[in-house]
mmCIF file of C-alpha atoms and ligand atoms in Angstrom:
data_model
loop_
_atom_site.group_PDB
_atom_site.id
_atom_site.type_symbol
_atom_site.label_atom_id
_atom_site.label_comp_id
_atom_site.label_asym_id
_atom_site.label_seq_id
_atom_site.Cartn_x
_atom_site.Cartn_y
_atom_site.Cartn_z
ATOM 1 C CA UNK A 131 174.656 183.371 270.032
ATOM 2 C CA UNK A 132 171.856 181.016 271.282
ATOM 3 C CA UNK A 133 172.439 178.112 273.654
ATOM 4 C CA UNK A 134 169.905 175.401 274.147
ATOM 5 C CA UNK A 135 170.708 173.528 277.456
ATOM 6 C CA UNK A 136 168.944 171.272 279.813
ATOM 7 C CA UNK A 137 171.622 171.562 282.500
ATOM 8 C CA UNK A 138 171.477 174.950 284.352
ATOM 9 C CA UNK A 139 169.938 178.302 284.043
ATOM 10 C CA UNK A 140 168.793 181.228 286.111
ATOM 11 C CA UNK A 141 165.017 181.739 285.882
ATOM 12 C CA UNK A 142 163.312 184.610 287.839
ATOM 13 C CA UNK A 143 166.331 185.037 290.046
ATOM 14 C CA UNK A 144 166.471 181.358 290.973
ATOM 15 C CA UNK A 145 168.965 178.893 289.736
ATOM 16 C CA UNK A 146 167.802 175.462 288.266
ATOM 17 C CA UNK A 147 169.915 172.450 287.808
ATOM 18 C CA UNK A 148 168.334 169.773 285.563
ATOM 19 C CA UNK A 149 164.962 171.157 286.676
ATOM 20 C CA UNK A 150 165.705 171.192 290.404
ATOM 21 C CA UNK A 151 165.842 174.542 292.248
ATOM 22 C CA UNK A 152 169.447 174.877 293.601
ATOM 23 C CA UNK A 153 168.104 175.929 297.094
ATOM 24 C CA UNK A 154 166.449 172.574 297.249
ATOM 25 C CA UNK A 155 169.546 170.718 296.310
ATOM 26 C CA UNK A 156 171.549 172.814 298.775
ATOM 27 C CA UNK A 157 169.194 171.817 301.596
ATOM 28 C CA UNK A 158 168.384 168.153 300.795
ATOM 29 C CA UNK A 159 171.163 166.545 298.622
ATOM 30 C CA UNK A 160 174.808 165.881 298.884
ATOM 31 C CA UNK A 161 177.596 167.028 296.518
ATOM 32 C CA UNK A 162 177.951 163.540 295.130
ATOM 33 C CA UNK A 163 174.206 163.320 294.447
ATOM 34 C CA UNK A 164 174.254 166.728 292.761
ATOM 35 C CA UNK A 165 177.300 165.666 290.557
ATOM 36 C CA UNK A 166 175.327 162.633 289.476
ATOM 37 C CA UNK A 167 172.280 164.846 288.744
ATOM 38 C CA UNK A 168 174.208 167.354 286.694
ATOM 39 C CA UNK A 169 175.983 164.660 284.617
ATOM 40 C CA UNK A 170 173.097 162.197 284.233
ATOM 41 C CA UNK A 171 169.949 164.425 284.402
ATOM 42 C CA UNK A 172 168.386 162.645 287.303
ATOM 43 C CA UNK A 173 168.961 162.237 291.061
ATOM 44 C CA UNK A 174 170.791 159.053 291.881
ATOM 45 C CA UNK A 175 169.322 156.139 293.979
ATOM 46 C CA UNK A 176 170.884 155.449 297.357
ATOM 47 C CA UNK A 177 172.908 152.629 295.778
ATOM 48 C CA UNK A 178 174.265 154.901 292.985
ATOM 49 C CA UNK A 179 175.235 157.553 295.476
ATOM 50 C CA UNK A 180 177.090 155.045 297.648
ATOM 51 C CA UNK A 181 178.934 153.650 294.730
ATOM 52 C CA UNK A 182 179.837 157.027 293.226
ATOM 53 C CA UNK A 183 181.054 158.293 296.595
ATOM 54 C CA UNK A 184 183.225 155.230 296.986
ATOM 55 C CA UNK A 185 184.628 155.752 293.362
ATOM 56 C CA UNK A 186 185.508 159.368 294.110
ATOM 57 C CA UNK A 187 187.073 158.484 297.494
ATOM 58 C CA UNK A 188 189.212 155.819 295.860
ATOM 59 C CA UNK A 189 190.731 158.120 293.273
ATOM 60 C CA UNK A 190 191.020 161.218 295.424
ATOM 61 C CA UNK A 191 194.848 161.143 295.543
ATOM 62 C CA UNK A 192 197.714 158.845 294.826
ATOM 63 C CA UNK A 193 200.675 160.842 296.236
ATOM 64 C CA UNK A 194 203.276 163.304 294.904
ATOM 65 C CA UNK A 195 204.921 160.547 292.787
ATOM 66 C CA UNK A 196 202.282 160.466 290.082
ATOM 67 C CA UNK A 197 202.605 162.616 286.913
ATOM 68 C CA UNK A 198 199.951 165.069 287.883
ATOM 69 C CA UNK A 199 201.180 165.198 291.506
ATOM 70 C CA UNK A 200 204.713 165.903 290.481
ATOM 71 C CA UNK A 201 203.660 168.497 287.998
ATOM 72 C CA UNK A 202 201.423 170.507 290.417
ATOM 73 C CA UNK A 203 204.190 170.495 293.101
ATOM 74 C CA UNK A 204 206.891 171.570 290.638
ATOM 75 C CA UNK A 205 204.554 174.275 289.131
ATOM 76 C CA UNK A 206 203.672 175.513 292.574
ATOM 77 C CA UNK A 207 207.297 175.539 293.623
ATOM 78 C CA UNK A 208 207.993 177.931 290.736
ATOM 79 C CA UNK A 209 205.572 180.426 292.401
ATOM 80 C CA UNK A 210 202.614 180.073 290.106
ATOM 81 C CA UNK A 211 199.199 180.664 291.510
ATOM 82 C CA UNK A 212 196.877 177.865 292.585
ATOM 83 C CA UNK A 213 194.765 177.608 289.477
ATOM 84 C CA UNK A 214 197.814 177.632 287.095
ATOM 85 C CA UNK A 215 199.368 174.803 289.160
ATOM 86 C CA UNK A 216 196.067 172.885 289.098
ATOM 87 C CA UNK A 217 195.666 173.333 285.252
ATOM 88 C CA UNK A 218 199.291 172.038 284.736
ATOM 89 C CA UNK A 219 198.427 168.976 286.852
ATOM 90 C CA UNK A 220 195.202 168.196 284.912
ATOM 91 C CA UNK A 221 197.183 168.588 281.588
ATOM 92 C CA UNK A 222 199.686 166.119 282.802
ATOM 93 C CA UNK A 223 196.964 163.445 282.683
ATOM 94 C CA UNK A 224 197.412 161.290 279.707
ATOM 95 C CA UNK A 225 196.869 157.734 278.447
ATOM 96 C CA UNK A 226 199.284 156.280 281.087
ATOM 97 C CA UNK A 227 197.929 158.317 283.964
ATOM 98 C CA UNK A 228 194.477 159.584 284.722
ATOM 99 C CA UNK A 229 193.319 159.395 281.176
ATOM 100 C CA UNK A 230 193.602 155.751 280.899
ATOM 101 C CA UNK A 231 189.984 155.538 282.394
ATOM 102 C CA UNK A 232 188.784 156.610 278.961
ATOM 103 C CA UNK A 233 190.503 154.116 276.887
ATOM 104 C CA UNK A 234 189.634 151.321 279.490
ATOM 105 C CA UNK A 235 185.876 152.243 279.377
ATOM 106 C CA UNK A 236 185.957 152.411 275.604
ATOM 107 C CA UNK A 237 187.533 149.070 275.487
ATOM 108 C CA UNK A 238 185.180 147.509 277.855
ATOM 109 C CA UNK A 239 182.065 149.074 276.193
ATOM 110 C CA UNK A 240 183.243 147.937 272.736
ATOM 111 C CA UNK A 241 184.432 144.474 273.554
ATOM 112 C CA UNK A 242 182.032 143.463 276.424
ATOM 113 C CA UNK A 243 180.360 140.165 275.557
ATOM 114 C CA UNK A 244 183.444 138.941 273.616
ATOM 115 C CA UNK A 245 183.592 135.179 274.152
ATOM 116 C CA UNK A 246 187.182 134.619 273.291
ATOM 117 C CA UNK A 247 188.890 137.016 275.929
ATOM 118 C CA UNK A 248 192.306 135.153 275.793
ATOM 119 C CA UNK A 249 192.352 135.506 272.009
ATOM 120 C CA UNK A 250 191.461 139.213 272.229
ATOM 121 C CA UNK A 251 194.194 139.855 274.765
ATOM 122 C CA UNK A 252 196.708 137.862 272.666
ATOM 123 C CA UNK A 253 195.932 140.039 269.639
ATOM 124 C CA UNK A 254 196.546 143.054 271.596
ATOM 125 C CA UNK A 255 199.877 141.691 272.908
ATOM 126 C CA UNK A 256 201.007 140.609 269.547
ATOM 127 C CA UNK A 257 200.293 144.087 268.255
ATOM 128 C CA UNK A 258 202.136 145.516 271.285
ATOM 129 C CA UNK A 259 199.086 147.503 272.350
ATOM 130 C CA UNK A 260 198.768 148.055 276.013
ATOM 131 C CA UNK A 261 195.251 147.513 277.441
ATOM 132 C CA UNK A 262 194.275 150.565 279.417
ATOM 133 C CA UNK A 263 193.337 150.100 282.969
ATOM 134 C CA UNK A 264 195.915 147.424 283.730
ATOM 135 C CA UNK A 265 199.396 147.645 285.209
ATOM 136 C CA UNK A 266 200.923 149.948 287.797
ATOM 137 C CA UNK A 267 204.378 151.397 288.092
ATOM 138 C CA UNK A 268 204.609 150.625 291.811
ATOM 139 C CA UNK A 269 201.831 148.295 292.871
ATOM 140 C CA UNK A 270 201.583 144.514 292.171
ATOM 141 C CA UNK A 271 198.116 144.527 293.548
ATOM 142 C CA UNK A 272 195.830 147.586 293.459
ATOM 143 C CA UNK A 273 193.737 147.409 296.691
ATOM 144 C CA UNK A 274 191.660 150.344 295.571
ATOM 145 C CA UNK A 275 190.250 148.227 292.854
ATOM 146 C CA UNK A 276 189.551 145.300 295.088
ATOM 147 C CA UNK A 277 187.584 147.502 297.621
ATOM 148 C CA UNK A 278 185.735 149.104 294.680
ATOM 149 C CA UNK A 279 184.672 145.686 293.187
ATOM 150 C CA UNK A 280 183.548 144.508 296.663
ATOM 151 C CA UNK A 281 181.442 147.661 297.030
ATOM 152 C CA UNK A 282 180.077 147.117 293.509
ATOM 153 C CA UNK A 283 179.049 143.554 294.446
ATOM 154 C CA UNK A 284 177.443 144.726 297.575
ATOM 155 C CA UNK A 285 175.373 147.497 295.857
ATOM 156 C CA UNK A 286 174.524 145.651 292.671
ATOM 157 C CA UNK A 287 176.817 147.407 290.164
ATOM 158 C CA UNK A 288 179.057 144.281 289.505
ATOM 159 C CA UNK A 289 177.651 143.694 286.073
ATOM 160 C CA UNK A 290 178.862 142.400 282.587
ATOM 161 C CA UNK A 291 181.556 145.173 282.304
ATOM 162 C CA UNK A 292 183.155 144.187 285.660
ATOM 163 C CA UNK A 293 182.954 140.529 284.818
ATOM 164 C CA UNK A 294 184.616 141.282 281.441
ATOM 165 C CA UNK A 295 187.296 143.504 283.047
ATOM 166 C CA UNK A 296 188.281 140.707 285.535
ATOM 167 C CA UNK A 297 188.236 138.078 282.561
ATOM 168 C CA UNK A 298 190.711 140.440 280.723
ATOM 169 C CA UNK A 299 192.771 140.785 283.884
ATOM 170 C CA UNK A 300 193.145 137.014 284.208
ATOM 171 C CA UNK A 301 193.982 136.401 280.564
ATOM 172 C CA UNK A 302 196.469 139.326 280.550
ATOM 173 C CA UNK A 303 198.217 138.019 283.541
ATOM 174 C CA UNK A 304 198.425 134.420 282.169
ATOM 175 C CA UNK A 305 200.243 135.936 279.116
ATOM 176 C CA UNK A 306 202.445 138.482 280.981
ATOM 177 C CA UNK A 307 205.693 137.910 282.754
ATOM 178 C CA UNK A 308 205.046 140.883 284.918
ATOM 179 C CA UNK A 309 201.962 141.200 287.306
ATOM 180 C CA UNK A 310 199.434 143.492 285.659
ATOM 181 C CA UNK A 311 196.841 144.428 288.282
ATOM 182 C CA UNK A 312 193.547 146.039 287.245
ATOM 183 C CA UNK A 313 194.330 149.631 288.404
ATOM 184 C CA UNK A 314 192.021 152.473 289.599
ATOM 185 C CA UNK A 315 191.382 153.522 285.991
ATOM 186 C CA UNK A 316 190.421 149.930 285.046
ATOM 187 C CA UNK A 317 188.106 149.423 288.029
ATOM 188 C CA UNK A 318 186.493 152.817 287.917
ATOM 189 C CA UNK A 319 185.914 152.385 284.064
ATOM 190 C CA UNK A 320 184.350 148.917 284.589
ATOM 191 C CA UNK A 321 182.015 149.981 287.483
ATOM 192 C CA UNK A 322 181.036 153.265 285.792
ATOM 193 C CA UNK A 323 180.158 151.368 282.635
ATOM 194 C CA UNK A 324 177.938 149.068 284.586
ATOM 195 C CA UNK A 325 176.358 152.136 286.207
ATOM 196 C CA UNK A 326 175.547 153.350 282.733
ATOM 197 C CA UNK A 327 178.081 156.066 282.127
ATOM 198 C CA UNK A 328 179.296 156.647 278.592
ATOM 199 C CA UNK A 329 183.054 156.155 277.893
ATOM 200 C CA UNK A 330 183.258 159.589 276.542
ATOM 201 C CA UNK A 331 182.567 161.190 280.014
ATOM 202 C CA UNK A 332 185.047 159.003 281.980
ATOM 203 C CA UNK A 333 188.055 161.368 282.101
ATOM 204 C CA UNK A 334 185.828 164.055 283.574
ATOM 205 C CA UNK A 335 184.955 161.700 286.505
ATOM 206 C CA UNK A 336 188.531 160.928 287.196
ATOM 207 C CA UNK A 337 189.317 164.719 287.088
ATOM 208 C CA UNK A 338 186.417 165.458 289.417
ATOM 209 C CA UNK A 339 187.757 162.854 291.935
ATOM 210 C CA UNK A 340 191.522 163.830 291.721
ATOM 211 C CA UNK A 341 191.159 167.637 291.847
ATOM 212 C CA UNK A 342 190.863 167.788 295.747
ATOM 213 C CA UNK A 343 194.193 165.745 296.022
ATOM 214 C CA UNK A 344 195.900 168.059 293.626
ATOM 215 C CA UNK A 345 194.611 171.197 295.358
ATOM 216 C CA UNK A 346 195.894 169.785 298.700
ATOM 217 C CA UNK A 347 199.384 169.184 297.251
ATOM 218 C CA UNK A 348 199.524 172.680 295.646
ATOM 219 C CA UNK A 349 198.424 174.221 298.978
ATOM 220 C CA UNK A 350 201.054 172.269 300.919
ATOM 221 C CA UNK A 351 203.767 173.182 298.502
ATOM 222 C CA UNK A 352 202.746 176.948 298.675
ATOM 223 C CA UNK A 353 202.604 177.013 302.536
ATOM 224 C CA UNK A 354 205.626 174.802 303.229
ATOM 225 C CA UNK A 355 207.680 176.554 300.577
ATOM 226 C CA UNK A 356 210.585 174.172 300.156
ATOM 227 C CA UNK A 357 211.978 176.329 297.469
ATOM 228 C CA UNK A 358 212.201 175.730 293.688
ATOM 229 C CA UNK A 359 212.134 172.066 292.913
ATOM 230 C CA UNK A 360 214.732 171.011 290.457
ATOM 231 C CA UNK A 361 216.263 167.625 289.377
ATOM 232 C CA UNK A 362 219.582 166.915 291.167
ATOM 233 C CA UNK A 363 222.489 167.266 288.629
ATOM 234 C CA UNK A 364 223.369 163.601 289.441
ATOM 235 C CA UNK A 365 219.997 162.568 287.972
ATOM 236 C CA UNK A 366 220.944 164.101 284.494
ATOM 237 C CA UNK A 367 222.945 162.224 282.175
ATOM 238 C CA UNK A 368 224.437 164.489 279.392
ATOM 239 C CA UNK A 369 225.183 162.544 276.261
ATOM 240 C CA UNK A 370 226.025 165.571 273.938
ATOM 241 C CA UNK A 371 226.276 164.741 270.259
HETATM 242 C C1 COA B 50 200.899 151.994 284.335
HETATM 243 C C2 COA B 50 202.112 151.622 283.310
HETATM 244 C C3 COA B 50 202.614 152.899 282.676
HETATM 245 C C4 COA B 50 203.119 151.082 284.288
HETATM 246 O O1 COA B 50 204.249 150.707 283.566
HETATM 247 P P1 COA B 50 205.454 149.877 284.142
HETATM 248 O O2 COA B 50 205.146 149.218 285.377
HETATM 249 O O3 COA B 50 206.566 150.872 284.209
HETATM 250 O O4 COA B 50 205.585 148.796 282.988
HETATM 251 P P2 COA B 50 206.449 148.816 281.817
HETATM 252 O O5 COA B 50 206.213 149.983 280.855
HETATM 253 O O6 COA B 50 208.012 148.504 282.279
HETATM 254 O O7 COA B 50 206.024 147.424 280.992
HETATM 255 C C5 COA B 50 206.266 146.158 281.570
HETATM 256 C C6 COA B 50 205.802 145.050 280.611
HETATM 257 O O8 COA B 50 204.346 144.964 280.795
HETATM 258 C C7 COA B 50 203.651 145.189 279.712
HETATM 259 N N1 COA B 50 202.528 146.048 280.031
HETATM 260 C C8 COA B 50 202.385 147.004 280.969
HETATM 261 N N2 COA B 50 201.173 147.436 281.024
HETATM 262 C C9 COA B 50 200.434 146.758 280.131
HETATM 263 C C10 COA B 50 199.087 146.803 279.764
HETATM 264 N N3 COA B 50 198.217 147.599 280.338
HETATM 265 N N4 COA B 50 198.694 145.968 278.785
HETATM 266 C C11 COA B 50 199.546 145.045 278.270
HETATM 267 N N5 COA B 50 200.868 144.936 278.576
HETATM 268 C C12 COA B 50 201.215 145.730 279.506
HETATM 269 C C13 COA B 50 204.551 146.055 278.817
HETATM 270 O O9 COA B 50 204.237 145.937 277.426
HETATM 271 C C14 COA B 50 205.889 145.410 279.167
HETATM 272 O O10 COA B 50 205.979 144.164 278.448
HETATM 273 P P3 COA B 50 207.390 143.661 277.845
HETATM 274 O O11 COA B 50 208.292 143.616 279.029
HETATM 275 O O12 COA B 50 207.152 142.380 277.163
HETATM 276 O O13 COA B 50 207.902 144.785 276.968
HETATM 277 C C15 COA B 50 201.667 150.488 282.350
HETATM 278 O O14 COA B 50 201.314 149.327 282.976
HETATM 279 C C16 COA B 50 200.590 151.008 281.296
HETATM 280 O O15 COA B 50 200.900 151.688 280.427
HETATM 281 N N6 COA B 50 199.300 150.663 281.725
HETATM 282 C C17 COA B 50 198.153 151.136 280.895
HETATM 283 C C18 COA B 50 197.835 152.576 281.164
HETATM 284 C C19 COA B 50 197.092 152.639 282.521
HETATM 285 O O16 COA B 50 196.370 151.832 282.837
HETATM 286 N N7 COA B 50 197.533 153.632 283.302
HETATM 287 C C20 COA B 50 196.994 153.918 284.604
HETATM 288 C C21 COA B 50 197.921 153.681 285.709
HETATM 289 S S1 COA B 50 197.239 153.702 287.311
#
């Protein structure tokens, strides 16, 4: 079976990533720079590094109440090993949690430049389609998004996708009875789109950012060992037939 790749290979006992010797990357470049390199094929500028670092920091964890946070803790409490619990948490990411970044980026990249934003939002609302990247189960304002947009303005990545994402936010909130903040998936999707990332890779970027948080929750669960996590019986309503 033959693979043709421009990503990584071992040549004469040395590993090369996108044409750079790994020893050089180890000595002279950060993990964030190397993530950009491996995904995009070239080393990032200083501004790209600063922005990507901020994006990963913003998404590193969101507490044990999230779908993936709960799942890793429950799985670890059942005495699975670390990577099984981690895999379970990643598999818990879907269109409503973690995976919304992909739908948001696809929506932004397909519709950016749309002049009638209010009309577009209205159509989605009439068809009862939720726009990914907006809304939050707990927060009315997502301060992570605000901090990221501030950084994007500072380093020059607040472009047409960010403008569009905020225009959608305004139109959506004019038409909604409930506050629908632009959440972490939405702000990451808009900024990464302005940085030139394709929507098809977005979920990977969210997972890269969130894995350290999930590992920390699993490790805490393993070492504190609060026993097997289970719903209280009072939280289960049996309706029978
Ligand atoms: C995150 C989310 C699940 C939180 O849901 P919630 O706070 O429990 O809100 P509800 O499911 O009770 O919805 C409340 C109302 O807001 C609307 N709404 C919620 N999110 C919406 C969105 N992204 N686009 C349009 N309308 C939305 C619902 O349709 C509902 O309207 P209705 O009362 O007229 O039926 C929800 O906002 C959502 O599905 N967002 C899109 C996915 C996403 O971005 N996920 C990442 C979260 S960080």
